[in-house]
Amino acid sequence: MNRYDEIKSAYRALYEPRCFFSPPYETADSLKQRLERQYEAVAFSTVKSMACFICRKGAYNQ
């Protein structure tokens, strides 16, 4: 097992049982589309496998 596989399995062992992340995993495109449907303003970017976003509610969401 290489270092990448060790880190990947450690993250899964840590986060999946706590339900932070659970399969099926969402893609960057599907997450961006979902956020754009739910919020008025969305700033979205990805860094490798991490998604970063800032959202602002619209008048209809308050």
JSON list of C-alpha atoms in Angstrom, two decimals:
[
{"chain": "A", "resi": 1, "resn": "MET", "atom": "CA", "xyz": [0.00, 0.00, 0.00]},
{"chain": "A", "resi": 2, "resn": "ASN", "atom": "CA", "xyz": [1.44, 3.38, -0.98]},
{"chain": "A", "resi": 3, "resn": "ARG", "atom": "CA", "xyz": [1.24, 6.58, 1.06]},
{"chain": "A", "resi": 4, "resn": "TYR", "atom": "CA", "xyz": [-1.75, 7.94, -0.89]},
{"chain": "A", "resi": 5, "resn": "ASP", "atom": "CA", "xyz": [-3.78, 4.79, -0.21]},
{"chain": "A", "resi": 6, "resn": "GLU", "atom": "CA", "xyz": [-2.89, 4.94, 3.50]},
{"chain": "A", "resi": 7, "resn": "ILE", "atom": "CA", "xyz": [-4.09, 8.53, 3.78]},
{"chain": "A", "resi": 8, "resn": "LYS", "atom": "CA", "xyz": [-7.25, 7.78, 1.79]},
{"chain": "A", "resi": 9, "resn": "SER", "atom": "CA", "xyz": [-8.18, 4.86, 4.02]},
{"chain": "A", "resi": 10, "resn": "ALA", "atom": "CA", "xyz": [-7.42, 6.90, 7.16]},
{"chain": "A", "resi": 11, "resn": "TYR", "atom": "CA", "xyz": [-9.76, 9.68, 6.01]},
{"chain": "A", "resi": 12, "resn": "ARG", "atom": "CA", "xyz": [-12.50, 7.18, 5.23]},
{"chain": "A", "resi": 13, "resn": "ALA", "atom": "CA", "xyz": [-12.05, 5.50, 8.61]},
{"chain": "A", "resi": 14, "resn": "LEU", "atom": "CA", "xyz": [-12.27, 8.88, 10.33]},
{"chain": "A", "resi": 15, "resn": "TYR", "atom": "CA", "xyz": [-15.02, 10.69, 8.41]},
{"chain": "A", "resi": 16, "resn": "GLU", "atom": "CA", "xyz": [-17.41, 8.08, 7.02]},
{"chain": "A", "resi": 17, "resn": "PRO", "atom": "CA", "xyz": [-18.43, 6.51, 10.35]},
{"chain": "A", "resi": 18, "resn": "ARG", "atom": "CA", "xyz": [-19.22, 9.97, 11.70]},
{"chain": "A", "resi": 19, "resn": "CYS", "atom": "CA", "xyz": [-21.37, 10.67, 8.60]},
{"chain": "A", "resi": 20, "resn": "PHE", "atom": "CA", "xyz": [-19.34, 13.73, 7.59]},
{"chain": "A", "resi": 21, "resn": "PHE", "atom": "CA", "xyz": [-18.87, 12.14, 4.18]},
{"chain": "A", "resi": 22, "resn": "SER", "atom": "CA", "xyz": [-20.74, 9.12, 2.97]},
{"chain": "A", "resi": 23, "resn": "PRO", "atom": "CA", "xyz": [-21.12, 7.43, -0.40]},
{"chain": "A", "resi": 24, "resn": "PRO", "atom": "CA", "xyz": [-22.27, 8.26, -3.00]},
{"chain": "A", "resi": 25, "resn": "TYR", "atom": "CA", "xyz": [-19.91, 11.21, -3.13]},
{"chain": "A", "resi": 26, "resn": "GLU", "atom": "CA", "xyz": [-21.11, 14.36, -4.83]},
{"chain": "A", "resi": 27, "resn": "THR", "atom": "CA", "xyz": [-19.20, 15.74, -7.81]},
{"chain": "A", "resi": 28, "resn": "ALA", "atom": "CA", "xyz": [-18.02, 19.35, -7.99]},
{"chain": "A", "resi": 29, "resn": "ASP", "atom": "CA", "xyz": [-20.46, 20.10, -10.82]},
{"chain": "A", "resi": 30, "resn": "SER", "atom": "CA", "xyz": [-23.47, 18.63, -9.04]},
{"chain": "A", "resi": 31, "resn": "LEU", "atom": "CA", "xyz": [-22.60, 20.47, -5.81]},
{"chain": "A", "resi": 32, "resn": "LYS", "atom": "CA", "xyz": [-22.27, 23.80, -7.64]},
{"chain": "A", "resi": 33, "resn": "GLN", "atom": "CA", "xyz": [-25.61, 23.28, -9.40]},
{"chain": "A", "resi": 34, "resn": "ARG", "atom": "CA", "xyz": [-27.33, 22.40, -6.12]},
{"chain": "A", "resi": 35, "resn": "LEU", "atom": "CA", "xyz": [-25.92, 25.47, -4.37]},
{"chain": "A", "resi": 36, "resn": "GLU", "atom": "CA", "xyz": [-26.94, 27.71, -7.28]},
{"chain": "A", "resi": 37, "resn": "ARG", "atom": "CA", "xyz": [-30.52, 26.40, -7.03]},
{"chain": "A", "resi": 38, "resn": "GLN", "atom": "CA", "xyz": [-30.67, 27.04, -3.27]},
{"chain": "A", "resi": 39, "resn": "TYR", "atom": "CA", "xyz": [-28.87, 30.39, -2.97]},
{"chain": "A", "resi": 40, "resn": "GLU", "atom": "CA", "xyz": [-28.94, 33.75, -4.71]},
{"chain": "A", "resi": 41, "resn": "ALA", "atom": "CA", "xyz": [-25.17, 34.30, -4.84]},
{"chain": "A", "resi": 42, "resn": "VAL", "atom": "CA", "xyz": [-22.58, 31.50, -4.95]},
{"chain": "A", "resi": 43, "resn": "ALA", "atom": "CA", "xyz": [-18.79, 31.75, -5.04]},
{"chain": "A", "resi": 44, "resn": "PHE", "atom": "CA", "xyz": [-17.45, 28.25, -5.73]},
{"chain": "A", "resi": 45, "resn": "SER", "atom": "CA", "xyz": [-14.00, 26.77, -6.31]},
{"chain": "A", "resi": 46, "resn": "THR", "atom": "CA", "xyz": [-12.19, 23.48, -5.89]},
{"chain": "A", "resi": 47, "resn": "VAL", "atom": "CA", "xyz": [-8.70, 22.64, -4.71]},
{"chain": "A", "resi": 48, "resn": "LYS", "atom": "CA", "xyz": [-7.95, 19.04, -5.67]},
{"chain": "A", "resi": 49, "resn": "SER", "atom": "CA", "xyz": [-10.75, 17.10, -3.95]},
{"chain": "A", "resi": 50, "resn": "MET", "atom": "CA", "xyz": [-11.83, 19.90, -1.57]},
{"chain": "A", "resi": 51, "resn": "ALA", "atom": "CA", "xyz": [-14.77, 22.14, -2.46]},
{"chain": "A", "resi": 52, "resn": "CYS", "atom": "CA", "xyz": [-14.78, 25.72, -1.17]},
{"chain": "A", "resi": 53, "resn": "PHE", "atom": "CA", "xyz": [-17.90, 27.87, -1.36]},
{"chain": "A", "resi": 54, "resn": "ILE", "atom": "CA", "xyz": [-19.54, 30.99, 0.00]},
{"chain": "A", "resi": 55, "resn": "CYS", "atom": "CA", "xyz": [-23.29, 31.40, -0.40]},
{"chain": "A", "resi": 56, "resn": "ARG", "atom": "CA", "xyz": [-25.73, 34.23, 0.26]},
{"chain": "A", "resi": 57, "resn": "LYS", "atom": "CA", "xyz": [-29.44, 33.74, 0.78]},
{"chain": "A", "resi": 58, "resn": "GLY", "atom": "CA", "xyz": [-31.85, 35.68, -1.35]},
{"chain": "A", "resi": 59, "resn": "ALA", "atom": "CA", "xyz": [-34.92, 37.55, -0.18]},
{"chain": "A", "resi": 60, "resn": "TYR", "atom": "CA", "xyz": [-37.11, 34.51, -0.88]},
{"chain": "A", "resi": 61, "resn": "ASN", "atom": "CA", "xyz": [-34.96, 32.25, 1.37]},
{"chain": "A", "resi": 62, "resn": "GLN", "atom": "CA", "xyz": [-35.21, 34.37, 4.53]}
]
